[in-house]
Amino acid sequence: MPTLIDKSLNLFRFLRELSALHTKRIKRVESYEDVLFWSDVPKLPGCRCIAWSTEEDCGPEEDEYSGPWLEVSKPDLTSPPEIPDELEPWLKEDEVRDSSFEEPTIFEEIQVSASDLDEEDDGAIIETLRLDENEKVFEAYIDYLDSAWKPWAVEDRKHQTVQKVYNRLFAIFQLSDKLGEQYETVVGLGHLVWRSPNSQDIRHPVLMTKVRLEFDRTHGIIQVVPSADGPEPHIELDFLETADRPTPNDLKGLEELRIDLGDSVWKPAALEPLLGGFVNSISTEGSYAGSLKRPERIEERPALHLCPTLILRKRTRRTYVDFYDRIIQQVGQSESVPESVRRLVEIVEEEFVGGREGQATNAEAPVEAGDPEIYFPFPANEEQRQIAQRIDTDYGLLVQGPPGTGKSHTIRNLICHFLARGQSVLVTSETPRALKVIQNRLPQGLQDLCVTWLGSGKDARISLERSVNTITQAQTTWSVAESDSRVSRLRGQLRESRERQAVLQAELVALREKDTYRHEGIAGAYSGTLADIAKKLGVEKERLGW
């Protein structure tokens, strides 16, 4: 009979395969939204790349490199040297500005108009000048090239190479920043090129790492750095048919190497066994090379190259596949199954009395566990209040709704409610943007008490430091006696307000009842509510002379 762990593993394996079926299979890395091969990054001033430290010919400084994975600074492009006046009509201006030319073209002959000679005739051509008849012009041309234009072109070609990479990174940054929730940025390692009889032509990395782009607008610097949660390297097999993938036993060994790799994805001693082991697991003729260059040829024998590649791609159900992979790994390594998982694979009798099983409450909290009070600081309807009540009695609760139906508003009310009861709240989201919206809508006194982790950039670190300092200061100055006194005073005010509200409500009901009470036979001629009688008297005012 299957054990609880077996049932759990079978469920998540089924969900993983179901998600994989709905994932679009991309076999060529160029088919993604945008791709930058790091071999295209020049080893020039303004560029730094951690991958250079993996090459055999790297110097001692590169070998000790630490910092962003990739950094490209905007080059200082300069204009070409000024053309001498006597030479200007002889040269093509567009070629002078373009350093990709070996040298700008000089015309064999030019047409001189009256305007060129400062004569009164309206632009009529009066003379044709030939280069072979103007030796001084050719000498000025040679002098301009050797002394000015060629030295400028040598430097400008370097700058243009850096500018080209900078432009690519900037375009990727803009798209990922604009469509962050729809796209993801990763760095692929281990570029597999293989003409397989099963999977056809393959050009795709096998090891993916999570990254993000940071843009320093002030200094014009773009960096590729690990994601906020670290690179989290993972093996991707979606581009391969099942027959071309490593066997389950080989894949298990590769996963162990991946786990051992950790965040050290650029250390050859840890990376080469994983990538080399992968290509050897799919074919006896496989080969691995630690080259950064993009492989040109594709053959029947699988070849794996390090070839780091920055990839911008649309998010797919691949995220769910990775999610289920992690669950399968955690359940397989555990001796027991979490209660939340057990409830997915077995029918569980509810045994809740006054709260959820295992619900933790701060022992020093001013609000007692099981307190029926709803501590919502913002307006709420009855459905939103029911959510807070059901969380106390249900093990889990799913709230769904289209955009604009108040989900974020409800979440911030619930955060305040649980904090008032002395409980801790963890809020997670697929993207940082949604968390920022929630935090910015919390009461001002709570915003700095939120420990947020929205990235590893400068702003994220400042926010984290501010939260820690505020919490530390609040903990240092907090007094149990003063807190209890304030809670007691506020509860008294709340009780008095509710009593006053009840009195006013009763008076309002009484007044309303007077308005709706039906009187009969007043003065022998008037019946109905007071409003009806007043209307009738108003109608009779002129007739009776009142």
Coordinates of C-alpha atoms in Angstrom, one line a residue:
M1 CA 0.0 0.0 0.0
P2 CA 1.5 3.4 -0.9
T3 CA 2.8 5.5 1.9
L4 CA 1.8 9.1 2.5
I5 CA 5.1 10.2 1.0
D6 CA 4.5 8.0 -2.0
K7 CA 1.1 9.5 -2.6
S8 CA 2.5 13.0 -2.2
L9 CA 5.3 12.4 -4.7
N10 CA 3.0 10.8 -7.2
L11 CA 0.7 13.8 -7.0
F12 CA 3.4 16.4 -7.6
R13 CA 5.0 14.3 -10.3
F14 CA 1.7 14.2 -12.1
L15 CA 1.3 18.0 -11.7
R16 CA 4.8 18.6 -13.0
E17 CA 4.3 16.5 -16.1
L18 CA 0.9 18.2 -16.7
S19 CA 2.6 21.6 -16.5
A20 CA 5.4 20.4 -18.8
L21 CA 2.9 19.4 -21.5
H22 CA 1.6 23.0 -21.6
T23 CA 5.1 24.5 -21.9
K24 CA 6.2 25.6 -25.4
R25 CA 9.3 23.7 -26.4
I26 CA 12.0 26.1 -27.7
K27 CA 15.0 24.3 -29.2
R28 CA 17.0 27.2 -30.4
V29 CA 18.1 29.9 -28.0
E30 CA 17.8 32.6 -30.7
S31 CA 14.0 32.0 -30.7
Y32 CA 13.6 33.8 -27.4
E33 CA 12.6 37.4 -27.2
D34 CA 16.2 38.7 -26.9
V35 CA 19.6 37.1 -26.5
L36 CA 23.1 38.4 -25.8
F37 CA 26.0 36.0 -26.2
W38 CA 28.7 37.0 -23.7
S39 CA 31.4 36.2 -26.2
D40 CA 30.2 39.4 -28.0
V41 CA 31.3 41.5 -25.0
P42 CA 34.7 43.0 -25.9
K43 CA 37.6 42.9 -23.4
L44 CA 37.9 46.7 -23.5
P45 CA 37.7 49.5 -20.9
G46 CA 34.2 49.9 -19.6
C47 CA 33.4 46.1 -19.7
R48 CA 33.8 43.6 -17.0
C49 CA 32.7 39.9 -17.1
I50 CA 33.0 37.3 -14.5
A51 CA 33.1 34.6 -17.2
W52 CA 36.5 35.8 -18.3
S53 CA 37.9 34.3 -15.1
T54 CA 37.0 30.8 -16.4
E55 CA 39.3 31.0 -19.4
E56 CA 42.6 29.4 -19.2
D57 CA 44.5 32.5 -20.3
C58 CA 43.0 34.8 -17.7
G59 CA 45.4 37.0 -15.7
P60 CA 45.7 37.0 -11.9
E61 CA 43.4 40.1 -11.6
E62 CA 40.6 38.4 -13.6
D63 CA 41.1 35.2 -11.7
E64 CA 40.3 37.1 -8.5
Y65 CA 37.4 39.0 -10.0
S66 CA 34.4 39.6 -7.8
G67 CA 31.4 41.8 -8.5
P68 CA 28.5 41.8 -10.9
W69 CA 28.4 39.0 -13.4
L70 CA 28.5 41.5 -16.3
E71 CA 29.0 45.2 -16.4
V72 CA 29.1 47.5 -19.3
S73 CA 29.6 51.3 -19.1
K74 CA 28.3 53.7 -21.7
P75 CA 31.4 54.8 -23.7
D76 CA 32.4 58.4 -24.3
L77 CA 31.8 58.7 -28.0
T78 CA 33.7 61.6 -29.7
S79 CA 33.1 63.3 -33.0
P80 CA 35.6 62.8 -35.8
P81 CA 38.4 65.4 -36.1
E82 CA 37.5 68.6 -38.0
I83 CA 38.1 68.5 -41.7
P84 CA 40.4 71.2 -43.0
D85 CA 38.6 73.8 -45.1
E86 CA 40.5 73.0 -48.3
L87 CA 39.7 69.3 -48.0
E88 CA 36.1 69.4 -46.9
P89 CA 34.4 69.4 -50.4
W90 CA 36.5 66.5 -51.4
L91 CA 35.4 64.0 -48.7
K92 CA 32.1 62.1 -48.1
E93 CA 30.8 63.4 -44.7
D94 CA 28.9 60.3 -43.8
E95 CA 32.1 58.2 -44.2
V96 CA 34.1 60.6 -42.2
R97 CA 31.7 60.1 -39.3
D98 CA 31.7 56.3 -39.6
S99 CA 34.9 54.7 -38.2
S100 CA 33.9 51.3 -39.7
F101 CA 35.4 52.4 -43.0
E102 CA 39.1 51.8 -43.5
E103 CA 39.3 55.4 -44.6
P104 CA 36.8 58.0 -45.9
T105 CA 36.5 58.2 -49.7
I106 CA 38.0 61.2 -51.5
F107 CA 36.4 62.2 -54.8
E108 CA 38.4 62.0 -58.0
E109 CA 36.8 65.3 -59.1
I110 CA 34.4 67.9 -57.7
Q111 CA 32.1 70.5 -59.3
V112 CA 32.8 74.1 -58.1
S113 CA 29.9 76.6 -58.2
A114 CA 29.9 80.3 -58.1
S115 CA 28.7 80.3 -54.6
D116 CA 31.7 78.3 -53.6
L117 CA 33.9 81.0 -55.0
D118 CA 31.8 83.8 -53.3
E119 CA 30.7 85.1 -56.7
E120 CA 27.2 86.6 -57.4
D121 CA 26.1 83.9 -59.9
D122 CA 23.3 81.8 -58.4
G123 CA 24.9 78.4 -57.9
A124 CA 25.9 77.8 -61.5
I125 CA 28.7 75.4 -62.1
I126 CA 31.7 77.3 -63.5
E127 CA 34.6 74.8 -63.0
T128 CA 35.4 71.1 -62.5
L129 CA 38.4 70.4 -60.3
R130 CA 40.3 67.1 -60.6
L131 CA 42.2 65.4 -57.8
D132 CA 45.2 64.5 -60.0
E133 CA 45.6 68.1 -60.8
N134 CA 45.5 69.3 -57.2
E135 CA 48.5 67.7 -55.5
K136 CA 48.2 69.8 -52.4
V137 CA 44.7 68.5 -51.8
F138 CA 45.9 64.9 -51.9
E139 CA 48.8 65.8 -49.5
A140 CA 46.3 67.4 -47.1
Y141 CA 44.1 64.3 -47.4
I142 CA 47.1 61.9 -46.5
D143 CA 48.1 64.2 -43.6
Y144 CA 44.5 64.3 -42.3
L145 CA 44.2 60.6 -42.3
D146 CA 47.5 59.8 -40.7
S147 CA 47.6 62.5 -38.1
A148 CA 43.9 62.9 -37.2
W149 CA 41.3 60.6 -38.7
K150 CA 42.9 57.1 -38.4
P151 CA 44.0 57.6 -34.7
W152 CA 40.4 58.7 -33.9
A153 CA 38.9 55.8 -35.9
V154 CA 41.0 53.2 -34.0
E155 CA 39.6 54.4 -30.7
D156 CA 36.1 55.0 -32.0
R157 CA 35.9 51.4 -33.3
K158 CA 36.6 50.2 -29.7
H159 CA 34.0 52.5 -28.3
Q160 CA 31.4 51.5 -31.0
T161 CA 31.9 47.8 -30.1
V162 CA 31.2 48.6 -26.4
Q163 CA 28.3 50.9 -27.5
K164 CA 26.7 48.1 -29.4
V165 CA 26.7 45.8 -26.4
Y166 CA 25.5 48.6 -24.2
N167 CA 22.6 49.2 -26.6
R168 CA 21.6 45.5 -26.5
L169 CA 21.7 45.5 -22.7
F170 CA 19.7 48.7 -22.5
A171 CA 17.0 47.3 -24.8
I172 CA 16.8 44.1 -22.7
F173 CA 16.6 46.2 -19.5
Q174 CA 13.8 48.4 -20.9
L175 CA 11.7 45.5 -22.0
S176 CA 12.2 43.5 -18.8
D177 CA 11.5 46.6 -16.7
K178 CA 8.4 47.5 -18.6
L179 CA 7.0 43.9 -18.8
G180 CA 8.6 42.5 -15.6
E181 CA 5.7 40.4 -14.7
Q182 CA 5.5 38.8 -18.1
Y183 CA 9.1 38.3 -18.8
E184 CA 12.1 36.8 -17.0
T185 CA 15.9 37.3 -17.4
V186 CA 18.2 34.4 -17.1
V187 CA 21.8 33.4 -17.9
G188 CA 22.2 30.1 -19.7
L189 CA 25.4 28.1 -19.3
G190 CA 26.4 24.9 -21.2
H191 CA 25.3 25.6 -24.8
L192 CA 24.3 22.3 -26.3
V193 CA 24.6 22.0 -30.1
W194 CA 23.4 18.7 -31.5
R195 CA 21.6 17.3 -34.5
S196 CA 19.6 14.6 -32.8
P197 CA 17.4 12.1 -34.7
N198 CA 14.8 12.6 -32.0
S199 CA 15.0 16.2 -31.0
Q200 CA 16.2 17.6 -34.3
D201 CA 18.6 20.6 -34.3
I202 CA 19.4 21.8 -30.8
R203 CA 21.0 25.0 -29.8
H204 CA 20.1 25.6 -26.2
P205 CA 21.8 26.0 -22.8
V206 CA 21.2 23.2 -20.3
L207 CA 21.9 25.1 -17.0
M208 CA 19.8 28.2 -16.3
T209 CA 20.5 30.8 -13.6
K210 CA 18.2 33.6 -12.4
V211 CA 19.5 37.1 -12.9
R212 CA 18.3 40.7 -13.1
L213 CA 19.6 43.8 -14.8
E214 CA 20.5 47.0 -12.8
F215 CA 20.8 50.3 -14.5
D216 CA 22.7 53.2 -13.0
R217 CA 21.1 56.2 -14.8
T218 CA 23.5 58.7 -13.4
H219 CA 26.7 57.1 -14.6
G220 CA 25.3 55.1 -17.5
I221 CA 26.2 51.6 -16.2
I222 CA 24.3 48.4 -16.8
Q223 CA 25.0 45.4 -14.7
V224 CA 23.8 41.8 -14.7
V225 CA 23.6 40.5 -11.2
P226 CA 22.1 37.4 -9.5
S227 CA 18.4 37.6 -8.6
A228 CA 17.4 38.6 -5.1
D229 CA 17.1 35.0 -4.1
G230 CA 20.5 34.1 -5.6
P231 CA 21.2 32.5 -9.0
E232 CA 19.3 29.2 -8.1
P233 CA 20.9 27.2 -11.0
H234 CA 18.6 24.5 -12.4
I235 CA 18.9 22.0 -15.3
E236 CA 16.5 22.5 -18.1
L237 CA 15.4 19.5 -20.3
D238 CA 12.3 20.8 -21.9
F239 CA 14.0 21.3 -25.3
L240 CA 15.0 17.6 -25.5
E241 CA 12.7 14.7 -26.3
T242 CA 12.5 12.1 -23.6
A243 CA 14.6 9.7 -25.5
D244 CA 17.5 12.2 -25.6
R245 CA 17.5 13.1 -21.9
P246 CA 19.7 11.5 -19.3
T247 CA 18.4 8.4 -17.6
P248 CA 16.7 8.9 -14.2
N249 CA 19.8 7.6 -12.4
D250 CA 22.2 9.9 -14.4
L251 CA 19.8 12.8 -13.8
K252 CA 19.8 12.1 -10.1
G253 CA 23.6 12.3 -10.0
L254 CA 23.5 15.5 -12.1
E255 CA 21.0 17.0 -9.6
E256 CA 23.4 16.2 -6.8
L257 CA 26.1 18.0 -8.6
R258 CA 23.8 20.9 -9.2
I259 CA 23.0 21.1 -5.5
D260 CA 26.7 21.0 -4.7
L261 CA 27.2 23.8 -7.2
G262 CA 25.2 26.2 -5.1
D263 CA 25.9 29.8 -5.9
S264 CA 29.4 29.0 -7.2
V265 CA 28.3 28.8 -10.8
W266 CA 31.5 30.3 -12.2
K267 CA 34.1 28.1 -10.5
P268 CA 35.4 25.6 -13.1
A269 CA 36.1 23.0 -10.5
A270 CA 32.4 22.8 -9.6
L271 CA 30.9 23.7 -13.0
E272 CA 32.8 21.4 -15.3
P273 CA 31.8 18.1 -13.6
L274 CA 28.1 19.0 -14.0
L275 CA 28.3 20.2 -17.7
G276 CA 30.7 17.5 -18.7
G277 CA 28.6 14.8 -16.9
F278 CA 25.5 16.0 -18.7
V279 CA 26.9 15.7 -22.2
N280 CA 28.4 12.3 -21.4
S281 CA 25.0 11.2 -20.0
I282 CA 23.2 11.8 -23.3
S283 CA 25.7 10.2 -25.7
T284 CA 28.9 8.2 -25.7
E285 CA 30.3 10.6 -28.3
G286 CA 29.5 13.8 -26.4
S287 CA 32.2 16.4 -25.7
Y288 CA 32.5 19.4 -23.4
A289 CA 34.6 22.6 -23.9
G290 CA 34.9 25.5 -21.5
S291 CA 35.0 28.0 -24.4
L292 CA 33.0 31.2 -24.1
K293 CA 32.5 31.5 -27.9
R294 CA 29.3 30.6 -29.6
P295 CA 29.6 27.3 -31.5
E296 CA 29.2 27.7 -35.2
R297 CA 28.7 24.2 -36.5
I298 CA 26.1 21.7 -35.5
E299 CA 26.8 18.0 -35.9
E300 CA 25.4 14.6 -35.1
R301 CA 27.7 14.3 -32.1
P302 CA 26.5 16.4 -29.1
A303 CA 28.9 19.2 -28.1
L304 CA 28.5 21.3 -25.0
H305 CA 30.3 24.7 -24.7
L306 CA 30.2 27.0 -21.7
C307 CA 29.1 29.9 -23.8
P308 CA 27.3 32.2 -21.3
T309 CA 24.2 33.7 -22.7
L310 CA 21.9 36.4 -21.4
I311 CA 18.3 35.5 -22.3
L312 CA 15.1 37.5 -22.0
R313 CA 12.1 35.2 -22.4
K314 CA 8.4 35.3 -21.7
R315 CA 7.3 33.5 -18.5
T316 CA 5.6 30.2 -19.2
R317 CA 4.4 27.3 -17.1
R318 CA 8.1 26.5 -16.8
T319 CA 7.9 28.3 -13.5
Y320 CA 5.4 25.7 -12.3
V321 CA 7.6 22.9 -13.4
D322 CA 10.5 24.3 -11.4
F323 CA 8.2 24.8 -8.4
Y324 CA 7.0 21.2 -8.5
D325 CA 10.6 20.0 -8.9
R326 CA 11.5 21.7 -5.6
I327 CA 8.5 20.3 -3.8
I328 CA 9.3 16.8 -5.1
Q329 CA 12.9 17.2 -3.9
Q330 CA 11.8 18.4 -0.4
V331 CA 9.2 15.8 0.1
G332 CA 11.6 13.0 -1.1
Q333 CA 14.2 14.1 1.4
S334 CA 11.7 14.5 4.3
E335 CA 10.7 11.7 6.7
S336 CA 7.2 13.2 7.1
V337 CA 4.7 15.1 5.0
P338 CA 3.6 18.6 6.0
E339 CA 0.0 19.0 7.0
S340 CA -0.8 21.2 4.0
V341 CA 0.4 18.4 1.7
R342 CA -1.3 15.6 3.6
R343 CA -4.6 17.4 3.1
L344 CA -4.1 17.2 -0.7
V345 CA -3.7 13.5 -0.8
E346 CA -5.9 12.3 2.0
I347 CA -9.4 13.0 3.4
V348 CA -8.8 14.7 6.8
E349 CA -11.4 15.1 9.5
E350 CA -11.5 18.6 10.8
E351 CA -10.7 18.9 14.5
F352 CA -10.6 22.6 15.0
V353 CA -11.9 24.2 18.2
G354 CA -11.6 27.9 18.4
G355 CA -8.8 28.3 15.9
R356 CA -6.5 26.6 13.4
E357 CA -4.4 23.7 14.5
G358 CA -0.8 24.9 15.3
Q359 CA -1.7 28.5 15.1
A360 CA 0.9 30.5 16.9
T361 CA 0.2 33.7 18.9
N362 CA 2.7 36.0 20.6
A363 CA 2.6 35.4 24.3
E364 CA 3.0 39.1 25.0
A365 CA 0.4 40.2 22.5
P366 CA -2.1 42.7 24.0
V367 CA -4.9 40.9 22.1
E368 CA -5.9 37.5 23.4
A369 CA -6.0 34.5 21.1
G370 CA -9.5 33.8 19.9
D371 CA -10.5 37.5 20.2
P372 CA -13.6 37.9 18.0
E373 CA -12.8 41.5 17.3
I374 CA -12.0 42.5 13.7
Y375 CA -9.1 45.0 13.7
F376 CA -9.6 46.6 10.2
P377 CA -8.2 50.2 10.0
F378 CA -9.7 50.7 6.6
P379 CA -13.3 50.5 5.4
A380 CA -14.5 46.9 4.7
N381 CA -17.7 45.1 3.7
E382 CA -19.2 42.0 5.2
E383 CA -17.5 39.6 2.7
Q384 CA -14.1 41.0 3.7
R385 CA -14.9 40.6 7.4
Q386 CA -15.9 37.0 6.7
I387 CA -12.5 36.3 5.3
A388 CA -10.8 37.3 8.6
Q389 CA -13.3 35.1 10.5
R390 CA -12.9 32.1 8.3
I391 CA -9.1 32.2 8.5
D392 CA -9.5 31.4 12.2
T393 CA -11.6 28.3 11.5
D394 CA -10.3 27.0 8.2
Y395 CA -6.9 25.5 7.5
G396 CA -6.6 27.4 4.2
L397 CA -8.6 30.0 2.3
L398 CA -8.5 31.0 -1.3
V399 CA -9.8 34.4 -2.3
Q400 CA -10.1 35.1 -6.0
G401 CA -11.3 38.0 -8.0
P402 CA -10.6 40.0 -11.2
P403 CA -8.5 43.2 -11.0
G404 CA -10.1 46.2 -9.2
T405 CA -12.3 44.1 -6.8
G406 CA -10.4 45.1 -3.7
K407 CA -8.0 42.2 -3.1
S408 CA -5.1 44.5 -2.2
H409 CA -7.3 46.5 0.0
T410 CA -8.4 43.3 1.8
I411 CA -4.8 42.1 2.2
R412 CA -3.7 45.3 3.9
N413 CA -6.7 45.1 6.3
L414 CA -5.8 41.5 7.1
I415 CA -2.1 42.4 7.7
C416 CA -3.1 45.0 10.2
H417 CA -5.7 42.7 11.8
F418 CA -3.2 39.9 12.4
L419 CA -0.5 42.2 13.7
A420 CA -3.0 43.7 16.1
R421 CA -3.5 40.2 17.5
G422 CA 0.2 39.7 18.0
Q423 CA 0.7 37.4 15.0
S424 CA 3.3 37.5 12.3
V425 CA 2.4 37.8 8.6
L426 CA 4.3 36.7 5.6
V427 CA 3.3 38.2 2.3
T428 CA 4.7 36.7 -0.9
S429 CA 4.2 37.5 -4.6
E430 CA 5.6 36.3 -7.9
T431 CA 7.0 39.8 -8.6
P432 CA 8.3 42.6 -6.3
R433 CA 5.9 45.1 -7.9
A434 CA 2.8 43.7 -6.1
L435 CA 4.6 43.7 -2.8
K436 CA 5.5 47.3 -3.2
V437 CA 1.9 48.2 -3.8
I438 CA 0.8 46.5 -0.6
Q439 CA 3.5 48.0 1.5
N440 CA 2.9 51.5 0.3
R441 CA -0.8 51.2 1.2
L442 CA -0.2 50.2 4.8
P443 CA -0.6 52.7 7.6
Q444 CA 2.5 54.9 7.8
G445 CA 3.3 53.6 11.3
L446 CA 3.6 50.0 9.9
Q447 CA 5.5 50.6 6.7
D448 CA 8.9 50.9 8.3
L449 CA 8.1 47.9 10.5
C450 CA 7.8 45.6 7.5
V451 CA 10.9 43.6 6.8
T452 CA 11.0 43.6 3.0
W453 CA 13.2 41.7 0.6
L454 CA 12.5 43.0 -2.9
G455 CA 15.9 42.6 -4.4
S456 CA 19.6 43.1 -3.8
G457 CA 20.0 46.6 -5.2
K458 CA 20.9 49.7 -3.4
D459 CA 17.2 50.8 -2.7
A460 CA 16.4 47.3 -1.4
R461 CA 19.3 47.4 1.0
I462 CA 18.4 50.9 2.2
S463 CA 14.8 49.7 2.8
L464 CA 16.0 46.7 4.7
E465 CA 18.3 48.7 6.9
R466 CA 15.6 51.2 7.6
S467 CA 13.2 48.5 8.7
V468 CA 15.7 46.8 10.9
N469 CA 16.7 50.1 12.6
T470 CA 13.0 51.1 13.1
I471 CA 12.2 47.7 14.6
T472 CA 15.2 47.7 16.9
Q473 CA 14.3 51.2 18.1
A474 CA 10.7 50.3 18.7
Q475 CA 11.7 47.1 20.6
T476 CA 14.2 49.2 22.8
T477 CA 11.6 51.8 23.7
W478 CA 8.6 49.5 24.0
S479 CA 7.0 49.3 27.5
V480 CA 4.7 46.4 28.4
A481 CA 2.9 48.6 31.0
E482 CA 2.4 51.5 28.7
S483 CA 1.2 49.2 25.9
D484 CA -1.3 47.5 28.2
S485 CA -2.5 50.8 29.5
R486 CA -3.0 52.2 26.0
V487 CA -4.8 49.1 24.8
S488 CA -7.1 49.2 27.8
R489 CA -7.8 52.9 27.2
L490 CA -8.5 52.4 23.5
R491 CA -10.8 49.4 24.3
G492 CA -12.7 51.6 26.7
Q493 CA -13.1 54.2 24.0
L494 CA -14.2 51.6 21.5
R495 CA -16.8 50.2 24.0
E496 CA -18.1 53.7 24.7
S497 CA -18.3 54.5 21.0
R498 CA -20.3 51.3 20.3
E499 CA -22.6 52.0 23.2
R500 CA -23.2 55.5 21.9
Q501 CA -23.7 54.1 18.4
A502 CA -26.3 51.7 19.8
V503 CA -28.2 54.5 21.5
L504 CA -28.2 56.6 18.4
Q505 CA -29.3 53.7 16.4
A506 CA -32.2 53.1 18.7
E507 CA -33.2 56.8 18.6
L508 CA -33.0 56.7 14.8
V509 CA -35.3 53.6 14.7
A510 CA -37.7 55.4 17.1
L511 CA -37.8 58.5 14.9
R512 CA -38.3 56.4 11.8
E513 CA -41.1 54.5 13.5
K514 CA -42.8 57.8 14.3
D515 CA -42.6 58.8 10.7
T516 CA -44.1 55.5 9.5
Y517 CA -46.8 55.1 12.2
R518 CA -50.3 55.4 10.8
H519 CA -52.7 57.7 12.7
E520 CA -56.4 57.2 12.4
G521 CA -59.2 59.8 12.6
I522 CA -57.3 62.9 13.8
A523 CA -59.8 65.8 14.0
G524 CA -62.2 63.4 12.4
A525 CA -60.9 64.0 9.0
Y526 CA -57.2 63.1 8.8
S527 CA -55.6 59.6 8.7
G528 CA -52.2 58.2 7.7
T529 CA -48.6 58.9 8.6
L530 CA -47.6 62.3 9.9
A531 CA -46.0 63.0 6.5
D532 CA -49.3 62.1 4.7
I533 CA -51.3 64.4 7.0
A534 CA -48.8 67.3 6.5
K535 CA -49.2 67.0 2.8
K536 CA -53.0 67.0 3.0
L537 CA -52.9 70.1 5.3
G538 CA -50.6 71.8 2.8
V539 CA -53.1 71.2 0.0
E540 CA -56.0 72.6 2.0
K541 CA -54.1 75.6 3.2
E542 CA -55.6 78.1 0.6
R543 CA -59.1 76.6 0.7
L544 CA -59.3 76.9 4.5
G545 CA -57.4 80.2 4.7
W546 CA -54.7 78.9 7.0

